[in-house]
Tab-separated table of C-alpha atoms and ligand atoms in Angstrom:
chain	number	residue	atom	x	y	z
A	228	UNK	CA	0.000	0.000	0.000
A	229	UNK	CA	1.363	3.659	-0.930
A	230	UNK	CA	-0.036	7.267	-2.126
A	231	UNK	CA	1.442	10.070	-3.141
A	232	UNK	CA	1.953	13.042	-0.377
A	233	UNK	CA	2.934	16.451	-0.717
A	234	UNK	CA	5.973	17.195	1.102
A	235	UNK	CA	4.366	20.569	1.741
A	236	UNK	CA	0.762	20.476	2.656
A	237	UNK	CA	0.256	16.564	3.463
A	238	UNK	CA	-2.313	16.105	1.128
A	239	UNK	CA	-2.514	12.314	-0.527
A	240	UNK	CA	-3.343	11.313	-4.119
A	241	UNK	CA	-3.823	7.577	-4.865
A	242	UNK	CA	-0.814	5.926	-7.345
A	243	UNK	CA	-3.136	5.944	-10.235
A	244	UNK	CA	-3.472	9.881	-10.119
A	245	UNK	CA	-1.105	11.437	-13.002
A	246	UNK	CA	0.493	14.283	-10.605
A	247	UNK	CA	3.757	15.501	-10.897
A	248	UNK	CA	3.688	18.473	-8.390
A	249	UNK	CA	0.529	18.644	-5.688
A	250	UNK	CA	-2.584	20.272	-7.388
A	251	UNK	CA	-3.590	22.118	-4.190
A	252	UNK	CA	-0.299	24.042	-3.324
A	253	UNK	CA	2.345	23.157	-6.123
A	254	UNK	CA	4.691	21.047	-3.218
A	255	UNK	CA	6.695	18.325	-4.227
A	256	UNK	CA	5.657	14.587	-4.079
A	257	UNK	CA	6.859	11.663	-2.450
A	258	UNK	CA	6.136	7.993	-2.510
A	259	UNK	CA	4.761	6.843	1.193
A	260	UNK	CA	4.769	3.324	2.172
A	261	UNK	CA	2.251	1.876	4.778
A	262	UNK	CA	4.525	-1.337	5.655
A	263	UNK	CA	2.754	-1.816	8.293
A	264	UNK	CA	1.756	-5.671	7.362
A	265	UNK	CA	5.368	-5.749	5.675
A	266	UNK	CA	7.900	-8.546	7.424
A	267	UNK	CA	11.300	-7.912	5.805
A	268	UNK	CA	15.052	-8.887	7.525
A	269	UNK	CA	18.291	-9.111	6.300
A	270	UNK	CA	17.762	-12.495	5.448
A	271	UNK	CA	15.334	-11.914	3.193
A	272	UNK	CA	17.764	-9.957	0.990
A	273	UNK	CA	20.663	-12.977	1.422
A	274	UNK	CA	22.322	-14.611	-1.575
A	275	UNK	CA	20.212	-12.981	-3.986
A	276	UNK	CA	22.605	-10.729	-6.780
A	277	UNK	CA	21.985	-7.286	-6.361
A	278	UNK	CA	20.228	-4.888	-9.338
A	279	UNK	CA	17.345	-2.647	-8.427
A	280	UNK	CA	14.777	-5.488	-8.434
A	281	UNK	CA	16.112	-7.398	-5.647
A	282	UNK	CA	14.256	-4.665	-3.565
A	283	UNK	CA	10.899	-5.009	-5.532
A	284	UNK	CA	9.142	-5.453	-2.051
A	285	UNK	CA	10.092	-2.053	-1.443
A	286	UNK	CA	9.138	-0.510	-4.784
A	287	UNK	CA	6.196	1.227	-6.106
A	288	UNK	CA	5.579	-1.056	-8.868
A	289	UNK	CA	2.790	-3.911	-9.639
A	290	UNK	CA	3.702	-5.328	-13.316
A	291	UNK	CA	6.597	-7.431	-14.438
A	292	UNK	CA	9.161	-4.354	-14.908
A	293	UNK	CA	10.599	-3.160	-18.061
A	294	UNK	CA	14.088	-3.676	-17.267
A	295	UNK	CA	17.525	-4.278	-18.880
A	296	UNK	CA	20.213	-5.360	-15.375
A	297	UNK	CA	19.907	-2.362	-13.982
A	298	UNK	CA	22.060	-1.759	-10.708
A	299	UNK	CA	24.155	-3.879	-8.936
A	300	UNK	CA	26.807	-1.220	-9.741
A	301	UNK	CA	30.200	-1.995	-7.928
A	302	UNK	CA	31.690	-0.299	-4.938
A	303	UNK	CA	35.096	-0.045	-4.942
A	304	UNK	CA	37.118	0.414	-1.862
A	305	UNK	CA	39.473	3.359	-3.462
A	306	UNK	CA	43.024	3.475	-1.495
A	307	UNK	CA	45.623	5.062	-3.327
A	308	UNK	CA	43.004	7.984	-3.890
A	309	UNK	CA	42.188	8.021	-0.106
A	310	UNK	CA	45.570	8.622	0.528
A	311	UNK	CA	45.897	11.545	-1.692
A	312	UNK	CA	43.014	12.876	-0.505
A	313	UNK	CA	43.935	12.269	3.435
A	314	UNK	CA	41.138	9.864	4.846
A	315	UNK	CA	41.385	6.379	5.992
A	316	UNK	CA	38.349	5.103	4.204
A	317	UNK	CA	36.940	5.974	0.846
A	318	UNK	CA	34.693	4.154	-1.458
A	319	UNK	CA	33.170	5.042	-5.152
A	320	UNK	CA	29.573	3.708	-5.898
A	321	UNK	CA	30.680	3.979	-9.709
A	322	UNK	CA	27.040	4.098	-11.004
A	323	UNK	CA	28.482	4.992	-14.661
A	324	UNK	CA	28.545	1.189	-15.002
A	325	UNK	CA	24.346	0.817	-15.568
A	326	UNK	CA	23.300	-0.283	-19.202
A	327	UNK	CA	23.376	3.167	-20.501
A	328	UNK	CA	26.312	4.651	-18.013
A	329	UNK	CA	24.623	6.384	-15.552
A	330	UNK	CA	22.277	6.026	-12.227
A	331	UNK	CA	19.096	7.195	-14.184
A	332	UNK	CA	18.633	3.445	-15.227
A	333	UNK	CA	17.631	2.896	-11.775
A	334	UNK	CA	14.871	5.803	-12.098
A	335	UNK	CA	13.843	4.769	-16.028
A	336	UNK	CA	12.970	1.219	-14.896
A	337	UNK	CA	10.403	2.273	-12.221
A	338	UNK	CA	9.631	5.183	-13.961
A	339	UNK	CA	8.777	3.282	-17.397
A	340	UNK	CA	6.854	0.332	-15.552
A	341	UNK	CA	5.020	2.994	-13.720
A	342	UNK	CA	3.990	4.301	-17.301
A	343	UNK	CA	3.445	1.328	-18.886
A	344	UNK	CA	1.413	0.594	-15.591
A	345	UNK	CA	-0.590	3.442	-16.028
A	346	UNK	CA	-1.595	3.202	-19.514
A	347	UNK	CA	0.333	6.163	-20.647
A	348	UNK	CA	1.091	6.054	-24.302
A	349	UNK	CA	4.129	8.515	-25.217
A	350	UNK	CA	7.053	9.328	-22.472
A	351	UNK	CA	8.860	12.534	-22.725
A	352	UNK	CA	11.619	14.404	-20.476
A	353	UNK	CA	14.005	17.253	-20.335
A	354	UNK	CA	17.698	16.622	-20.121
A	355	UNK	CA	21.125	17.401	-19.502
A	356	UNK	CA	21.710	14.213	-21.646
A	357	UNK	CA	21.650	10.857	-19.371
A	358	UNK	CA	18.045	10.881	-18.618
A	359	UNK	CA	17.271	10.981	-21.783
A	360	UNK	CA	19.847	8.676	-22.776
A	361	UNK	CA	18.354	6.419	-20.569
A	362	UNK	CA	15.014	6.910	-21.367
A	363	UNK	CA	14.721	6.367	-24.868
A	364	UNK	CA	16.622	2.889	-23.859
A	365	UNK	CA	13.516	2.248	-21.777
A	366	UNK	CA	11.210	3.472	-23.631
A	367	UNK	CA	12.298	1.284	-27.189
A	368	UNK	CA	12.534	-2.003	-24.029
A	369	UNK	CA	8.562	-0.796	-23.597
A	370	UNK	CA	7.421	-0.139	-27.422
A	371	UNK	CA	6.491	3.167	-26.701
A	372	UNK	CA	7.350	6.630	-28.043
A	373	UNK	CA	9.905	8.965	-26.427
A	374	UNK	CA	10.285	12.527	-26.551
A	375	UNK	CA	13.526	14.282	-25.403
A	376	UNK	CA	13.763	18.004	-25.018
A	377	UNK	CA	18.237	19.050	-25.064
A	378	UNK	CA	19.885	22.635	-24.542
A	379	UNK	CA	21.167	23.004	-27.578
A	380	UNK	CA	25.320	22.749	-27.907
A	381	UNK	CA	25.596	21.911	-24.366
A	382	UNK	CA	24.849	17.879	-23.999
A	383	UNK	CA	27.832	15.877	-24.312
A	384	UNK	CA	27.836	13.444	-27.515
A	385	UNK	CA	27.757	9.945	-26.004
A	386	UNK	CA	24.410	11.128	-24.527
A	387	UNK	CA	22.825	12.510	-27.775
A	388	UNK	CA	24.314	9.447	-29.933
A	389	UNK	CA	22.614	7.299	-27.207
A	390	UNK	CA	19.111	8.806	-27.444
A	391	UNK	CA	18.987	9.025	-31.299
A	392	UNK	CA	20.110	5.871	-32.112
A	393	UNK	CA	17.596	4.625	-29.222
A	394	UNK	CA	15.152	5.728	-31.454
A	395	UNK	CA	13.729	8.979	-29.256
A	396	UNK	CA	12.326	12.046	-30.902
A	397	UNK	CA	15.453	14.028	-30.225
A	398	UNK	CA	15.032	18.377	-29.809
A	399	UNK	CA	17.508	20.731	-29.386
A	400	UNK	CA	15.886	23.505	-27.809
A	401	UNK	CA	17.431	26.893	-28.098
A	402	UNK	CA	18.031	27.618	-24.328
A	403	UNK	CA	19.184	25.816	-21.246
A	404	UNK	CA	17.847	22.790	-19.230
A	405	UNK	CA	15.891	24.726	-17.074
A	406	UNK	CA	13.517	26.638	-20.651
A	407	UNK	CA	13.948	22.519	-21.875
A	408	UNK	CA	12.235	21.291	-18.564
A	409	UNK	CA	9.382	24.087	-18.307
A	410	UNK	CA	8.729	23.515	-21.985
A	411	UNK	CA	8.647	19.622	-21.216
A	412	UNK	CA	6.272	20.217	-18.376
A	413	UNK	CA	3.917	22.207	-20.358
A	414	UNK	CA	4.134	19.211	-23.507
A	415	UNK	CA	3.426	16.552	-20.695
A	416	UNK	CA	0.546	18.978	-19.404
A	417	UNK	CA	-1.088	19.314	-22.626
A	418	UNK	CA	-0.710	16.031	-24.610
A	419	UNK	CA	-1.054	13.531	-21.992
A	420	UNK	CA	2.596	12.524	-22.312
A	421	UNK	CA	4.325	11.459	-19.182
A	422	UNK	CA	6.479	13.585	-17.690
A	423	UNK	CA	10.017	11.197	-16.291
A	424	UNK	CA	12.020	14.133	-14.891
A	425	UNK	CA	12.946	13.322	-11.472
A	426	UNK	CA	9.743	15.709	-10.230
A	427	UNK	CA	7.945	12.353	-11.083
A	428	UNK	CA	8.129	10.637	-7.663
A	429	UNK	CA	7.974	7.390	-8.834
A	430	UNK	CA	11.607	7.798	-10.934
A	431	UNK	CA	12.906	8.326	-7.784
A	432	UNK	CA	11.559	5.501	-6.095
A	433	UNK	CA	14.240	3.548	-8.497
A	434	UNK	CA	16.887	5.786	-7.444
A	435	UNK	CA	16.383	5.366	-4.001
A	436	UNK	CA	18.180	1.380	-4.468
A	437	UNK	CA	21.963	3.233	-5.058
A	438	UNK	CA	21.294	3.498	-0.812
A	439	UNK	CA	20.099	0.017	-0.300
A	440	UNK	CA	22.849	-1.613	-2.648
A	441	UNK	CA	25.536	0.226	-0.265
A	442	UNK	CA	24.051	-1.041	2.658
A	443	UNK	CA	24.092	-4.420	1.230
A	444	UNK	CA	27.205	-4.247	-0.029
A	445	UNK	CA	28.812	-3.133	3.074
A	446	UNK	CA	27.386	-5.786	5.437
A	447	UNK	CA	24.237	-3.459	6.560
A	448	UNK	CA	26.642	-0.888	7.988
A	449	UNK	CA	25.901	2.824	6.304
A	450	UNK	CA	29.126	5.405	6.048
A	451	UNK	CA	29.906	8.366	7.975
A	452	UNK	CA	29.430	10.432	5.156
A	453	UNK	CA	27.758	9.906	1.286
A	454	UNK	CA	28.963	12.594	-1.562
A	455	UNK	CA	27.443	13.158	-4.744
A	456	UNK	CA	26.465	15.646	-7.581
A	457	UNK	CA	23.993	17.583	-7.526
A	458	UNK	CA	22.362	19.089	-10.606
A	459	UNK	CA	18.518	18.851	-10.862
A	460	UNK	CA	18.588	17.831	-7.296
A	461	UNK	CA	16.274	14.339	-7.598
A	462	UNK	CA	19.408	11.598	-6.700
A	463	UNK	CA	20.428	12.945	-3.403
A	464	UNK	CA	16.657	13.149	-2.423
A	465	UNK	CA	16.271	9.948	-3.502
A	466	UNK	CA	19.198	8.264	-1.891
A	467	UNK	CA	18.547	9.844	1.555
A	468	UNK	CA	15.119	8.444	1.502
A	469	UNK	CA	16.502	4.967	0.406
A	470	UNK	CA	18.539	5.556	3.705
A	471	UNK	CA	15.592	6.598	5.934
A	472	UNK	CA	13.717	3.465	4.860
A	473	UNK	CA	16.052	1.121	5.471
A	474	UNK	CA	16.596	2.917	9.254
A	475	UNK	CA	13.291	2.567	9.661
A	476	UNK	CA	12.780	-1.068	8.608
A	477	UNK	CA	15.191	-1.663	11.298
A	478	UNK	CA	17.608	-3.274	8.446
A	479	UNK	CA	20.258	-0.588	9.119
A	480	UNK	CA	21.134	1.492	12.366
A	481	UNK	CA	21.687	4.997	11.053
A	482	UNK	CA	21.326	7.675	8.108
A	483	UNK	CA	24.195	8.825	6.424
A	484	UNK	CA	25.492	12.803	5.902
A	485	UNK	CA	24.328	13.638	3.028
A	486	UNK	CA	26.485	15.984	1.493
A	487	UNK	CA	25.438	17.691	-2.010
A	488	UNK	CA	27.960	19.023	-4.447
A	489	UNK	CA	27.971	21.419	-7.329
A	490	UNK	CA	30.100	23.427	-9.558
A	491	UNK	CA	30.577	27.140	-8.874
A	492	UNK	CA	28.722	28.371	-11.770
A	493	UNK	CA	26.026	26.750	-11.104
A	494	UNK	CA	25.453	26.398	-7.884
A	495	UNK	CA	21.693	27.725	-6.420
A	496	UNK	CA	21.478	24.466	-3.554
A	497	UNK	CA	24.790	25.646	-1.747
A	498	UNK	CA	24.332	29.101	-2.060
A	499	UNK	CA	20.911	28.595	-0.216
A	500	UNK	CA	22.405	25.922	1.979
A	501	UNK	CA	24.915	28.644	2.982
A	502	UNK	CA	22.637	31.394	3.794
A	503	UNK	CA	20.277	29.040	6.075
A	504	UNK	CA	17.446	28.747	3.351
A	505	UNK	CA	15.367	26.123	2.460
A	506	UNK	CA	14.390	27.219	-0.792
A	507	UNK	CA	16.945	28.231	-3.600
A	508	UNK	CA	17.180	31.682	-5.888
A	509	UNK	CA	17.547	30.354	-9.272
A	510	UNK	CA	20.692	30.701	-10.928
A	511	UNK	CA	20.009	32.414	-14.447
A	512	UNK	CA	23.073	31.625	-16.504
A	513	UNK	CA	24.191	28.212	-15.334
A	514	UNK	CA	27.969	27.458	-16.513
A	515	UNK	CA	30.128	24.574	-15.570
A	516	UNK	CA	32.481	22.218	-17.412
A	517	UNK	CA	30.285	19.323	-16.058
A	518	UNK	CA	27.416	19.817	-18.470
A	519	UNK	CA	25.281	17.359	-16.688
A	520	UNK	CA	24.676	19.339	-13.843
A	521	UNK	CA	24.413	22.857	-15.676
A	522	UNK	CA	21.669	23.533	-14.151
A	523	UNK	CA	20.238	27.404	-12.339
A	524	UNK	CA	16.777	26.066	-11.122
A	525	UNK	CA	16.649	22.456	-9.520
A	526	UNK	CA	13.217	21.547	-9.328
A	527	UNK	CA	13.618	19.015	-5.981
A	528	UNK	CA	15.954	21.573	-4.588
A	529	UNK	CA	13.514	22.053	-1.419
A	530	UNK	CA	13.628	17.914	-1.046
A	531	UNK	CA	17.485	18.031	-1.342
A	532	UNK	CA	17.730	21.182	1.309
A	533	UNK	CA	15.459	18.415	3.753
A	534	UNK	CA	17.813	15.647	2.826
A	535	UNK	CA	20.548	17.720	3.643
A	536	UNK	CA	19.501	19.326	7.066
A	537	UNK	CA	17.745	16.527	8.203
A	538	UNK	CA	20.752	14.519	7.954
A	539	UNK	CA	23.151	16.954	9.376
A	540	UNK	CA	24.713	17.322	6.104
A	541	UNK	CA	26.326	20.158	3.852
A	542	UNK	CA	26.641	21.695	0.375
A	543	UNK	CA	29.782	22.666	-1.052
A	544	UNK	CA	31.027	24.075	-4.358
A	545	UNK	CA	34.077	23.299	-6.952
A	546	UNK	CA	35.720	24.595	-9.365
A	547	UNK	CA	35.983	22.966	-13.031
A	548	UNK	CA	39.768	22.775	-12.286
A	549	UNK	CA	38.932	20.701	-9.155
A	550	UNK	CA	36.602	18.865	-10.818
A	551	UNK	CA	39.017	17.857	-13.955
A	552	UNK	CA	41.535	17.145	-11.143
A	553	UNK	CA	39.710	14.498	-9.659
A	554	UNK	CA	38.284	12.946	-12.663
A	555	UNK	CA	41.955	12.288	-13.317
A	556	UNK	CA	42.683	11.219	-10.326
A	557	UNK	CA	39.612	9.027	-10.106
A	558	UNK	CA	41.272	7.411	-13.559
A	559	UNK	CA	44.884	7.340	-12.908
A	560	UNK	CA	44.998	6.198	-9.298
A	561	UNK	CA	41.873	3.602	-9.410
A	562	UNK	CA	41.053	3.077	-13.119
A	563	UNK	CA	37.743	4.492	-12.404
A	564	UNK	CA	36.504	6.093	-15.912
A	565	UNK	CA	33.732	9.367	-15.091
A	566	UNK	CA	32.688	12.346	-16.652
A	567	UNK	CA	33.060	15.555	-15.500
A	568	UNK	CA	29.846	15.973	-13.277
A	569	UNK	CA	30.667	12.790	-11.832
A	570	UNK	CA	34.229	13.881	-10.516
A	571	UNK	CA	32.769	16.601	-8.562
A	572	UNK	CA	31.504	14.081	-5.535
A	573	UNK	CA	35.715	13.557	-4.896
A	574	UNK	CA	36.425	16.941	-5.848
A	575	UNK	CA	34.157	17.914	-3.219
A	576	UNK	CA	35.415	15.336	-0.491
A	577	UNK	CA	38.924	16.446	-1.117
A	578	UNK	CA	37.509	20.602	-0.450
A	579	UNK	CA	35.768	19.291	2.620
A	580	UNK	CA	38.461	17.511	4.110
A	581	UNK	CA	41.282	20.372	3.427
A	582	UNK	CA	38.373	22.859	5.105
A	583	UNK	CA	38.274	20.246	8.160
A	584	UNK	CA	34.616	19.484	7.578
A	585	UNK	CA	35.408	15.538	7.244
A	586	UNK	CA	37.497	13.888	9.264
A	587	UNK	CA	40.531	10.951	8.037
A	588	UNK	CA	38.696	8.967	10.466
A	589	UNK	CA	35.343	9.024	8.593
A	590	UNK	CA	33.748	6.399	6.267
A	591	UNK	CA	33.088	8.136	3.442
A	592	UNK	CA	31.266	6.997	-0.016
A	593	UNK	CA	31.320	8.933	-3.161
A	594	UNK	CA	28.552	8.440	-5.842
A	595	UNK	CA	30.095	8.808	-9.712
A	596	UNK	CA	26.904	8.852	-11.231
A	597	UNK	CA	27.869	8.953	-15.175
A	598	UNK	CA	30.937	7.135	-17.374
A	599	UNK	CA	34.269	8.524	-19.160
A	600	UNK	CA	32.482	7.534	-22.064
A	601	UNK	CA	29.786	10.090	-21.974
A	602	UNK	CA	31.346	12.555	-22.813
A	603	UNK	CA	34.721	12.108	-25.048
A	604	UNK	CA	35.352	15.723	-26.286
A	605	UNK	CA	36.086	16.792	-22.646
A	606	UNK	CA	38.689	14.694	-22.464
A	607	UNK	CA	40.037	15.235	-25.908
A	608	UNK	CA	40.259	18.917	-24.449
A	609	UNK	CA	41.495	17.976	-21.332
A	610	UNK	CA	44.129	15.109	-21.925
A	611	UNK	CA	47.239	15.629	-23.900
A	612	UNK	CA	46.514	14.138	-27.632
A	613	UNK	CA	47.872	10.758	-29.036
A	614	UNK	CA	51.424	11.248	-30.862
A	615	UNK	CA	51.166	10.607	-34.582
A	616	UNK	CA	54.668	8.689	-35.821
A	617	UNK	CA	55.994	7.207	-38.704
A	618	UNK	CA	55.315	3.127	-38.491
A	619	UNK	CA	58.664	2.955	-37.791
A	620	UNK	CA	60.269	0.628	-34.540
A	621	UNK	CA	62.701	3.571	-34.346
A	622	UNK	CA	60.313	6.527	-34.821
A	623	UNK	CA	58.028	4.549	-31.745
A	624	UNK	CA	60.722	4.091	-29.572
A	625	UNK	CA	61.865	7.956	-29.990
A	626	UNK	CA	58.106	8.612	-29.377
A	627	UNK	CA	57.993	6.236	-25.791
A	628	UNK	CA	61.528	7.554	-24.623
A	629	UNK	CA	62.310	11.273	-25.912
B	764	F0G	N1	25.571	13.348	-12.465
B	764	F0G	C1	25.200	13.099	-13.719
B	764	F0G	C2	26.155	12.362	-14.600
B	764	F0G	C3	23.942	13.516	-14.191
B	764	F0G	O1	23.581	13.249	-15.436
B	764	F0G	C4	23.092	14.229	-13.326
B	764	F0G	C5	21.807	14.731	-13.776
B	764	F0G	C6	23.536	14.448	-12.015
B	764	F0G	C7	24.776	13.996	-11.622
B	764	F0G	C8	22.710	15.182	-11.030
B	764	F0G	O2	21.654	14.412	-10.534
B	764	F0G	O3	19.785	15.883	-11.198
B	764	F0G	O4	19.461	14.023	-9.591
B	764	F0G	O5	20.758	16.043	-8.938
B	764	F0G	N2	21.418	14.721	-14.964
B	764	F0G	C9	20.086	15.086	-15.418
B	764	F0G	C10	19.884	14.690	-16.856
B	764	F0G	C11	19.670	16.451	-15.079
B	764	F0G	O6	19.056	15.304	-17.546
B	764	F0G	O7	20.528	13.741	-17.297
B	764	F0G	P1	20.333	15.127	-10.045
């Protein structure tokens, strides 16, 4: 049993209601659980493989699922990196190894059910580039249409080659993600499509798993502290709330810090995190390297601002310097392959730990939440280029040794 509830005025609307936002006072929705006639232990969860669906029993969703392995995304204990950094114990929830490279599999597979579910005919979203990646993979699984709104010039290739040869009605609108999303909105609104942005509550019900896998995978202890990107501000919502559940299941004994990360030019949840709001001032020119999370107006920032102060947890800010820093570092020193918006989690935990706000003594896990692959001209740009020589043993060996 579970409803919809506005975060804001408590008002419930039954799962078959198509609501994005609450009719009565424009909150935010959440997915609420009554568990009360629901047994579950940590045994029930032994010796099965992790993926999202090994938590079905926790999950919003009725039907078979339209689903391609999602999850079960390794976590890698990350040493040499913690050392550079200067904490005893790091790991990297490397979520760029989903189907299509990034966490919003997670999302698309609840989300797309959840359509399919409710008879919708035609998906659509906005995007920075994965979720819509993601969703015309989904939505081709399903046999339905799928609409994709982009900011023109500023979505990394992988992520438009991925949607158009998934077969989605690709547009490149003339503006940033935040025109793309209220356009979306308004398509969804007045064409019956359905809306998978992560202000859809159910796409974040899938999300939510990236906190139960880490439990699992670390023996049903949580970490001191969980870092992550934040762009349109749905994942660390829905991780926190993965944590919460879990806590109060009784499968886990506390909630992590969540702490939420974005790059300085674009940066509205840490500059309201900073001044002791819980609501954000838009950014209006959003600029950052990490084009994924080039975003000025995060529609779940209010959820992420909970997240964060009800878990004791913090915002912070990088540069694109730091970030490209630590997507290196994430590839040289662990062979861990991210793009840009994904390096900002360990950019971030390496700021917060010179500042003193995390301790060497701290468990700490980082979420990259998108792969190398994603985005290729970045690191052309960023990575010196592959020497041309003659096919010659002497020219190569000049080449390798100067
Ligand atoms: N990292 C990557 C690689 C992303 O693609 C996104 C969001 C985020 C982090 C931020 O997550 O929005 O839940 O706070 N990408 C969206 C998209 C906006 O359209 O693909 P968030």
């Amino acid at each position: 049993m579970y409803s919809q509830k506005c975060i804001q005025c408590n008002a419930e609307y039954t799962p078959q209601e198509i609501v994005y936002t609450c009719p009565k006072c424009d909150g935010l929705l959440e997915i609420v659980y009554d568990w009360s006639d629901l047994s579950i232990s940590r045994k029930d969860f032994e010796g099965i493989p992790l993926s999202v669906w090994k938590y079905k029993a926790l999950l919003p969703v009725e039907r078979e699922p339209v689903s391609t392995n999602e999850g079960g995304t390794p976590l890698y204990k990350c040493s040499p990196l913690a050392q550079k950094i200067g904490i005893d114990t790091m790991y990297v929830k490397h979520e760029g190894l989903n189907p299509t490279g990034s966490f919003k599999d997670r999302g698309m597979t609840v989300g797309v059910s959840k359509a399919l579910e409710l008879g919708m005919k035609t998906v659509a979203c906005a995007s920075t580039g994965n979720t819509s990646a993601s969703l015309a993979i989904y939505g081709a699984k399903a046999g339905i249409p799928v609409v994709v709104l982009l900011p023109a010039g500023k979505v990394a290739m992988g992520k438009v080659a991925q949607a158009m040869m998934h077969g989605a009605k690709v547009l490149s609108i003339r503006g940033n993600f935040d025109d793309a999303l209220k356009l979306v909105r308004e398509l969804c609104d007045n064409e019956g499509f359905y809306l998978l942005n992560s202000v859809n509550p159910y796409r974040l019900e899938g999300q939510k798993t990236i906190a139960f896998e880490i439990a699992d995978q670390l023996g049903w202890e949580v970490p001191d502290k969980l870092v992550l990107p934040v762009g349109n501000a749905g994942n660390i919502t829905a991780i926190y709330k993965g944590f919460r559940e879990f806590y109060e299941l009784g499968l886990t004994e506390r909630i992590p810090t969540m702490i939420g990360i974005q790059a300085e030019g674009s940066c509205p949840v840490v500059n309201a995190f900073k001044q002791d709001q819980k609501d954000i001032v838009p950014v209006t020119n959003p600029e950052t390297i990490a084009t994924a999370i080039r975003i000025g107006d995060p529609v779940n920032a209010v959820k992420a601002l909970r997240a964060i102060y009800q878990s004791g947890g913090l915002a912070e800010s990088v540069s694109d310097d730091e970030i490209v820093a630590a997507q290196k570092d994430l590839a040289r020193l662990e062979g861990i392959g991210v793009e840009p918006a994904s390096a900002s989690s360990v950019a971030g935990l390496k700021k917060l730990v010179d500042m003193g706000a995390i301790q060497s003594d701290e468990t700490v896990v980082c979420i990259t939440t998108g792969h190398l692959l994603k985005d290729p001209e970045e690191v052309m740009d960023m990575c010196e280029s592959p020497i041309e020589v003659d096919a010659t043993a002497e020219s190569v060996r000049k080449a390798v040794f100067g």
